[in-house]
mmCIF file of C-alpha atoms in Angstrom:
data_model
loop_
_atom_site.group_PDB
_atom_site.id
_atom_site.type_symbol
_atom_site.label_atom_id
_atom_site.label_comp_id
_atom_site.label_asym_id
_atom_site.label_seq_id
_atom_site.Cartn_x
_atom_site.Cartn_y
_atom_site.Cartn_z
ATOM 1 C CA UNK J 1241 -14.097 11.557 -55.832
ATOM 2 C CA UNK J 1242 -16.908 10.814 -58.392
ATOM 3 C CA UNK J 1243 -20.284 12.476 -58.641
ATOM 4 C CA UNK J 1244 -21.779 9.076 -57.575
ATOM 5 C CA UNK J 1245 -19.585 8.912 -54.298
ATOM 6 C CA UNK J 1246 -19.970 12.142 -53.467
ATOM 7 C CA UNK J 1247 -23.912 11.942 -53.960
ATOM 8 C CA UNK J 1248 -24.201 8.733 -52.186
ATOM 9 C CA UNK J 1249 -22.298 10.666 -49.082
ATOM 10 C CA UNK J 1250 -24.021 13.521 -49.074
ATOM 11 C CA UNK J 1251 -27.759 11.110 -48.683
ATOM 12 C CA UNK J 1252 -26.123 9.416 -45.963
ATOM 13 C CA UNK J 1253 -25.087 12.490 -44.198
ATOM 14 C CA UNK J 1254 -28.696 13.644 -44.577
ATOM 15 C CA UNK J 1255 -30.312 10.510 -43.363
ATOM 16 C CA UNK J 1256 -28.125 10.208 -40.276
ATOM 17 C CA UNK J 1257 -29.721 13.702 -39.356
ATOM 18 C CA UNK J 1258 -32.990 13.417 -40.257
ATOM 19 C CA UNK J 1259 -32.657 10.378 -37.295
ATOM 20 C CA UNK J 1260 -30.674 12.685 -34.883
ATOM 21 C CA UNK J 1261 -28.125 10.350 -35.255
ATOM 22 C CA UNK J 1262 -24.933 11.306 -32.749
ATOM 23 C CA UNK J 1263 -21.858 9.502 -32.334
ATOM 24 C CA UNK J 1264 -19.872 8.706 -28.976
ATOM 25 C CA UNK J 1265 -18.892 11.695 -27.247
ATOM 26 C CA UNK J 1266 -15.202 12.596 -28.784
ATOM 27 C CA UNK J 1267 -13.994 13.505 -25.466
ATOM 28 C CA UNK J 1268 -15.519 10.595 -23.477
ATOM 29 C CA UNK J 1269 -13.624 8.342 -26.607
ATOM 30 C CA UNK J 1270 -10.421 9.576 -25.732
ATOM 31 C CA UNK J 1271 -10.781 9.197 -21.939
ATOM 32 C CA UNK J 1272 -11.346 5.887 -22.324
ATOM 33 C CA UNK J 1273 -8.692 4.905 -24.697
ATOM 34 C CA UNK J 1274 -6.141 7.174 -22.107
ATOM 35 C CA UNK J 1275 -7.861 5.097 -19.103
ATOM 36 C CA UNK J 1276 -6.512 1.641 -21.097
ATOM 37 C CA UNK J 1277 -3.052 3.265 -20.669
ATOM 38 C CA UNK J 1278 -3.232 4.391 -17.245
ATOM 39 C CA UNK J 1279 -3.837 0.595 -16.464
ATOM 40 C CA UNK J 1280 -6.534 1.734 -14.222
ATOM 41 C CA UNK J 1281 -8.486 -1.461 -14.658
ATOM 42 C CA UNK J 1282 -11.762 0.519 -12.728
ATOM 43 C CA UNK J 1283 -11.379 3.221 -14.893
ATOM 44 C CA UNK J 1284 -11.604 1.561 -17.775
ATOM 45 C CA UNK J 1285 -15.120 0.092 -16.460
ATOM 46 C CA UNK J 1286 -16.511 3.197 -16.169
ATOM 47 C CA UNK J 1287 -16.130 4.787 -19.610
ATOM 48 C CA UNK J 1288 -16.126 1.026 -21.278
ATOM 49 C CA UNK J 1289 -19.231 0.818 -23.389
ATOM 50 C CA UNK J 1290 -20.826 -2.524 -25.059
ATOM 51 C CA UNK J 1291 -19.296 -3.271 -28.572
ATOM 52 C CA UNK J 1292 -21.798 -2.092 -30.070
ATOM 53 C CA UNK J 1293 -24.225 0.702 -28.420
ATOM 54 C CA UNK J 1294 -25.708 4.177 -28.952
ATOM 55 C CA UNK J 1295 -23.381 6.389 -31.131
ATOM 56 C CA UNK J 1296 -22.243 3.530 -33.136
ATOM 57 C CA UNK J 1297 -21.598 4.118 -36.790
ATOM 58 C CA UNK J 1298 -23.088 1.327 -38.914
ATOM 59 C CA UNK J 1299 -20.165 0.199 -41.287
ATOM 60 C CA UNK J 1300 -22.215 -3.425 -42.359
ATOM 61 C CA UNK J 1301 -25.785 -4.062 -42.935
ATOM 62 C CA UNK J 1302 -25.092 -8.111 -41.642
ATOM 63 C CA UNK J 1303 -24.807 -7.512 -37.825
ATOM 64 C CA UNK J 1304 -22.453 -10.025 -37.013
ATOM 65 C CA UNK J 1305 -20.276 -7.927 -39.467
ATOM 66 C CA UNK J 1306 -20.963 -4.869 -38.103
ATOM 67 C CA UNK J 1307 -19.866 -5.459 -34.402
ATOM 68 C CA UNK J 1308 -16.227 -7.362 -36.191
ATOM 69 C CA UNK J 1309 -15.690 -4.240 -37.933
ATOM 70 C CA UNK J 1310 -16.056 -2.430 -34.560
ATOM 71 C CA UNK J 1311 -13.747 -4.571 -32.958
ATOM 72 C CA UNK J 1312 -11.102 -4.142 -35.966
ATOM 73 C CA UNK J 1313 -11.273 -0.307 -35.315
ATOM 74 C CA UNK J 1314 -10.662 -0.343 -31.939
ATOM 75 C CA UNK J 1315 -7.907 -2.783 -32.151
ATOM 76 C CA UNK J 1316 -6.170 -0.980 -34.157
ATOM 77 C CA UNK J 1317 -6.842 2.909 -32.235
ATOM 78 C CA UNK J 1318 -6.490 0.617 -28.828
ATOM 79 C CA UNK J 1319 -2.525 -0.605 -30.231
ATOM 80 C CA UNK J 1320 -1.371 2.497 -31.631
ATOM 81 C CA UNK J 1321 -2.688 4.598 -28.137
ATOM 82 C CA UNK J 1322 -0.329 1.664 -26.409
ATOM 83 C CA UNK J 1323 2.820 2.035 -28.777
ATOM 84 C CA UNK J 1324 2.403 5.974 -28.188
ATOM 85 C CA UNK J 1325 2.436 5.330 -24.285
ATOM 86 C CA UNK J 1326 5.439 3.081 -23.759
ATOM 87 C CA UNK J 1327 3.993 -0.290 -25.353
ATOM 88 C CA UNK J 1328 6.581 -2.110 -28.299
ATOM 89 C CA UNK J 1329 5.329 -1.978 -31.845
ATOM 90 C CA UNK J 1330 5.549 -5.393 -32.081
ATOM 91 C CA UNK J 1331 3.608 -6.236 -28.927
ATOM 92 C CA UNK J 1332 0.982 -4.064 -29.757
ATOM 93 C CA UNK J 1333 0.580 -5.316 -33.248
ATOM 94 C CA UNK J 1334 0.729 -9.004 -32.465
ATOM 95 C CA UNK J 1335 -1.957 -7.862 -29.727
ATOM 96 C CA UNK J 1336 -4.150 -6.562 -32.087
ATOM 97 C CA UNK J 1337 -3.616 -9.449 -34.523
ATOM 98 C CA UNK J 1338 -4.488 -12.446 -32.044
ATOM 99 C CA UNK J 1339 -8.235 -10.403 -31.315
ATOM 100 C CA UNK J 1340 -8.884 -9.579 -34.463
ATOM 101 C CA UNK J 1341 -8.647 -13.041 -35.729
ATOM 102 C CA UNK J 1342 -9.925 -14.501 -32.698
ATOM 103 C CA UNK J 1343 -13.131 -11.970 -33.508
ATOM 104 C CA UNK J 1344 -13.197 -13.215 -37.036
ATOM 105 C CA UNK J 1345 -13.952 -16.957 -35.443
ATOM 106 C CA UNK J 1346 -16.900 -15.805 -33.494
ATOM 107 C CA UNK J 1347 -20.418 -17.274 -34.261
ATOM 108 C CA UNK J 1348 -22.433 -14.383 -32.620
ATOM 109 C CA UNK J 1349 -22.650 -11.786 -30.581
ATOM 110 C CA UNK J 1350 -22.376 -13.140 -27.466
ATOM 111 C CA UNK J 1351 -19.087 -14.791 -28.189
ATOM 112 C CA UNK J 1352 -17.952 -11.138 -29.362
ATOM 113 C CA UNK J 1353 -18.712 -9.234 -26.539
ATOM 114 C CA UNK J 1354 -16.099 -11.165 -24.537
ATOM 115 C CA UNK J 1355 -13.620 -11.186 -27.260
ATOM 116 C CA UNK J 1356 -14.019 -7.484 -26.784
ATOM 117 C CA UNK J 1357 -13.821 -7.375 -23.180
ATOM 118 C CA UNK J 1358 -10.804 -9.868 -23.183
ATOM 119 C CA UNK J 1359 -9.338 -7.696 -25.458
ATOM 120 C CA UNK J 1360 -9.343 -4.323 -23.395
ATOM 121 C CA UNK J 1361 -8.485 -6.040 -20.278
ATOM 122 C CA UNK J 1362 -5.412 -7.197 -21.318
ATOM 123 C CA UNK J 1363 -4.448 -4.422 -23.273
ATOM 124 C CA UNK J 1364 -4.966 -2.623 -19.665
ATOM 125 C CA UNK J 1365 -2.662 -5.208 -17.674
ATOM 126 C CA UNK J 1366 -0.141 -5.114 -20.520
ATOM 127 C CA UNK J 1367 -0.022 -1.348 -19.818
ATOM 128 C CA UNK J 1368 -0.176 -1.674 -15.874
ATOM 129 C CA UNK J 1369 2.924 -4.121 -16.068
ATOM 130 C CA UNK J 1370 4.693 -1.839 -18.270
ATOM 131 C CA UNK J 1371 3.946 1.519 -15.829
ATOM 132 C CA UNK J 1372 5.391 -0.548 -12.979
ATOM 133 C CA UNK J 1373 8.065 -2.901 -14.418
ATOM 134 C CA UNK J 1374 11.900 -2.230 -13.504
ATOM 135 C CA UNK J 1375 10.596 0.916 -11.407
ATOM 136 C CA UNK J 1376 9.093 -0.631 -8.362
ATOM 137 C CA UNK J 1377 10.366 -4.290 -6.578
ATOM 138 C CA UNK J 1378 7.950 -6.895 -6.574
ATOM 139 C CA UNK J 1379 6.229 -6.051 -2.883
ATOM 140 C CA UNK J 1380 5.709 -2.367 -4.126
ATOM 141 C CA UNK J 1381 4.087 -3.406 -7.120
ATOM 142 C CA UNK J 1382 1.493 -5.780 -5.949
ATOM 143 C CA UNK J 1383 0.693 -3.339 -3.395
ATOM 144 C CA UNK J 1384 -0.289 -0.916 -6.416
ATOM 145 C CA UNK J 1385 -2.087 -3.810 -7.777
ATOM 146 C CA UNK J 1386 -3.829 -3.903 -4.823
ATOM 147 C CA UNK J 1387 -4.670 -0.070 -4.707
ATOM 148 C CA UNK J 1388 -5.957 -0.029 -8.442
ATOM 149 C CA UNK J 1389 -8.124 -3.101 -7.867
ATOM 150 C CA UNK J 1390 -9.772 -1.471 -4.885
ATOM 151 C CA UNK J 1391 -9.834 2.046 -5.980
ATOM 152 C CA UNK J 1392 -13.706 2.065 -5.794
ATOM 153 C CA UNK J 1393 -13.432 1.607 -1.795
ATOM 154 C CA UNK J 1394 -11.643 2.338 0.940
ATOM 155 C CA UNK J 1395 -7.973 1.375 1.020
ATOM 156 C CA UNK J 1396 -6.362 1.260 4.292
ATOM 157 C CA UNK J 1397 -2.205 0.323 5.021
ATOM 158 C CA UNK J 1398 -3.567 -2.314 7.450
ATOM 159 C CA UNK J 1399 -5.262 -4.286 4.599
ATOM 160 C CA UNK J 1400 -3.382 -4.162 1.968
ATOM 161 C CA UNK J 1401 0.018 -5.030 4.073
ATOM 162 C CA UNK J 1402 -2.323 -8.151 5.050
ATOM 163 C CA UNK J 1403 -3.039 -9.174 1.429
ATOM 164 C CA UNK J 1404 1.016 -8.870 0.952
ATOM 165 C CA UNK J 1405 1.477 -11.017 3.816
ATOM 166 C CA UNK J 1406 3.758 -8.557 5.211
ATOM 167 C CA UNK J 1407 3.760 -5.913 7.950
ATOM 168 C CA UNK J 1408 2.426 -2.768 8.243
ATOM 169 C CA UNK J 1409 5.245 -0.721 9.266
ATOM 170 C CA UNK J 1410 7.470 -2.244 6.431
ATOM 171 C CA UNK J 1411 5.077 -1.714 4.154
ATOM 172 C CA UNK J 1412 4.715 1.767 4.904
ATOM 173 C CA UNK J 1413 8.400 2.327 4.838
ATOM 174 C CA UNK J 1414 8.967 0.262 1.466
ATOM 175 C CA UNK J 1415 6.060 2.710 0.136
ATOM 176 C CA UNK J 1416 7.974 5.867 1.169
ATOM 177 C CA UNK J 1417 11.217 4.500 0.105
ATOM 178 C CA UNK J 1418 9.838 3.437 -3.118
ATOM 179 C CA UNK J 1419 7.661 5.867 -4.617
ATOM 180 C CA UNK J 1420 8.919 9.309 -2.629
ATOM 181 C CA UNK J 1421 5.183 9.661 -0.486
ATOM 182 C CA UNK J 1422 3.312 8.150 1.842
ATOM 183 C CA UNK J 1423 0.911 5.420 1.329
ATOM 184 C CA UNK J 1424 -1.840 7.223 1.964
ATOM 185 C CA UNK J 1425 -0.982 10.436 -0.329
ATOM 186 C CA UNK J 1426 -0.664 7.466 -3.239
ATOM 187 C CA UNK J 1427 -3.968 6.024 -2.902
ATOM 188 C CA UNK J 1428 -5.700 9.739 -2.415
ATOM 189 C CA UNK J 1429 -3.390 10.745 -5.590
ATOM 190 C CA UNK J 1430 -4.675 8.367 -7.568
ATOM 191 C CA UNK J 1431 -8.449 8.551 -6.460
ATOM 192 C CA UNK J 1432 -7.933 12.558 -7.367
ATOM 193 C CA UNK J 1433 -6.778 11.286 -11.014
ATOM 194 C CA UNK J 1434 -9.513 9.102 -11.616
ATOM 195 C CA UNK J 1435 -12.160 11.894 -10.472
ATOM 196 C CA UNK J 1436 -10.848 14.010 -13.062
ATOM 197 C CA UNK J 1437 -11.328 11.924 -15.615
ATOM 198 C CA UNK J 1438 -15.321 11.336 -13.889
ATOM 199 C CA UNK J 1439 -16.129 14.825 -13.556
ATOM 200 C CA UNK J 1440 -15.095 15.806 -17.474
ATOM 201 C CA UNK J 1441 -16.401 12.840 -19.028
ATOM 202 C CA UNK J 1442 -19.211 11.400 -17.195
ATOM 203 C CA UNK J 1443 -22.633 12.761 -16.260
ATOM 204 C CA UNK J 1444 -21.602 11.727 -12.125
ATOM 205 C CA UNK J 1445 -22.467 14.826 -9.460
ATOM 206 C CA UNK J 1446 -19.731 15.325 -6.968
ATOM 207 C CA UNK J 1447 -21.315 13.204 -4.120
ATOM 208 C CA UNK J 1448 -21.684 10.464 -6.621
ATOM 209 C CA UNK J 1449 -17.508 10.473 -7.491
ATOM 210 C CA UNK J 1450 -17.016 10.912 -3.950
ATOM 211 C CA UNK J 1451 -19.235 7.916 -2.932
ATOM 212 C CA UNK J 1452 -17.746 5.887 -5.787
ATOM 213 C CA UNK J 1453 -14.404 6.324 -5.120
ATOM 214 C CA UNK J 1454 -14.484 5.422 -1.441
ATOM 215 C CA UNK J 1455 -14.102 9.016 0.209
ATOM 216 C CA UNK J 1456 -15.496 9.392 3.622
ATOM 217 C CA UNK J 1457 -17.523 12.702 3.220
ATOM 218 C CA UNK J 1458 -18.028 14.664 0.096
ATOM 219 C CA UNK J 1459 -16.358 17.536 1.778
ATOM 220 C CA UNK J 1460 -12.933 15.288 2.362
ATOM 221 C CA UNK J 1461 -13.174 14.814 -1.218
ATOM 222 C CA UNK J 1462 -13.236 18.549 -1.927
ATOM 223 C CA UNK J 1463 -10.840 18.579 0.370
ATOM 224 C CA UNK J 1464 -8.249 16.391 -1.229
ATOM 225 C CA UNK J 1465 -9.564 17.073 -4.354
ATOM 226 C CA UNK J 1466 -8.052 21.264 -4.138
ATOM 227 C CA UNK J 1467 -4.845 19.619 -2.605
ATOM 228 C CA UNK J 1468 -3.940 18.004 -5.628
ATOM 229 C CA UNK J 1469 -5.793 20.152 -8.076
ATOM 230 C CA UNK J 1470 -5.229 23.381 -6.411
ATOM 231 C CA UNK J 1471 -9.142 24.025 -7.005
ATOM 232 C CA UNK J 1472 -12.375 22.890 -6.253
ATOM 233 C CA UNK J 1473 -14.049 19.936 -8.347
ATOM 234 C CA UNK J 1474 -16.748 22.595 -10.007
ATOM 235 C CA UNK J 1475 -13.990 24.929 -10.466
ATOM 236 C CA UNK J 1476 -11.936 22.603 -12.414
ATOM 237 C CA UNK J 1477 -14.773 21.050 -14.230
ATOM 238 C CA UNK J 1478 -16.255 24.879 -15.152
ATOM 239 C CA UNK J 1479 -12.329 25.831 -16.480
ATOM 240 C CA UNK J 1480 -12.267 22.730 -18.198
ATOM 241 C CA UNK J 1481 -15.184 23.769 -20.403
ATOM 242 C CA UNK J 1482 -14.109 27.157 -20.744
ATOM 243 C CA UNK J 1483 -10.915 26.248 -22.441
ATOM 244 C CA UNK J 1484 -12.660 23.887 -24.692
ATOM 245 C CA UNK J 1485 -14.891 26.535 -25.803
ATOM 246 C CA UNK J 1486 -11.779 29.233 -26.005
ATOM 247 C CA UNK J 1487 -10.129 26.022 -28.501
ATOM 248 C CA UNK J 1488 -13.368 26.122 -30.185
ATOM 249 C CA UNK J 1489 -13.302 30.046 -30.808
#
């Protein structure tokens, strides 16, 4: 590296400082790229930020620039999360190709921002269809649709059976069948996953996860929280940080 380079790092270092410049949470970064994988569709909402925001490197002076670059990066981090989780090489690639030149056509910002969004939502029902392809039949996995869709409320047998056009007593056997647990112990499994990922990378109280994800009382959540967990959600959230600072020792 040449004097020059390194001189011309070492002032942009200092300015980013002297502006208390910080970027995006590491942690919160990966949670969202794991949440495209999951397929959780209202997980990815929650830790899905703007294309361009707070914590944002600047890698152009033009704008419009700026936010493509952006969109590059993430295609390319977004693909090779996929190919690491199940997702073909090829797939992802030709995925990442068909944004990023779709992104290279955009006129402004606005057109952009829903290039952007396209492009995370189907990354996320790429990787839903791949989860649940060739493991579930057809019934099973629209009922899972269903549950992921409605995560964020309450989910009852009764209603989703309805939106299968199908009963609720075959449902619930097709579930058990299927999957090895009840219908109910999926759709509280699955709420208890996604409040993990809330409680370590999101500013949300307990009450506030518990409201969000459609719990009747915050001390159900606890409740069914330390079933699956085997602890409380401050418990897990306090060991959480105490092995990150152990890591950082």
């Amino acid at each position: 590296m040449s004097v020059e380079t390194e001189k011309m790092i070492a002032e942009h270092l200092f300015s980013k400082r002297e502006n208390d410049f910080e970027h995006t949470s590491f942690d919160r970064e990966i949670a969202f790229y794991e949440s495209i994988c999951s397929g959780n569709m209202e997980l990815v909402k929650v830790f899905m930020k703007p294309i361009f925001c707070d914590g944002c490197g600047v890698l152009s002076e033009d704008f419009l620039r700026n936010l493509k670059y952006h969109l590059v990066v993430l295609a390319a981090i977004v693909a090779r999360y996929c190919i690491n989780r199940g997702m073909t090489p090829e797939e992802a690639y030709n995925l990442s190709d068909f944004y990023i030149m779709k992104a290279d056509k955009c006129q402004n910002e606005s057109e952009l921002s829903k290039v952007h969004v396209e492009m995370i939502e189907g990354y996320t029902k790429k990787m839903r269809k791949i989860k649940l392809d060739g493991v579930y039949s057809k019934q099973i996995v629209r009922a899972i649709e269903y549950i992921i869709r409605h995560l964020h409320s309450h989910i009852s047998l009764e209603e989703t059976a309805d939106s299968l056009k199908i009963s609720d007593a075959h449902l619930s056997r097709l579930f058990k069948k299927e999957t090895g647990i009840t219908f109910s112990d999926y759709v509280n499994k699955l709420k208890i996953e996604e409040s993990t990922s809330l409680l370590l990378y999101t500013e949300y109280s307990d009450i506030e996860i518990s409201n969000m994800l459609g719990f009747s009382s915050q001390s159900y959540f606890i409740k069914i929280f330390k079933k699956y967990t085997g602890t409380t959600p401050k418990k897990y959230k306090k060991q959480y940080k105490l092995s990150i600072m152990q890591v950082a020792e």
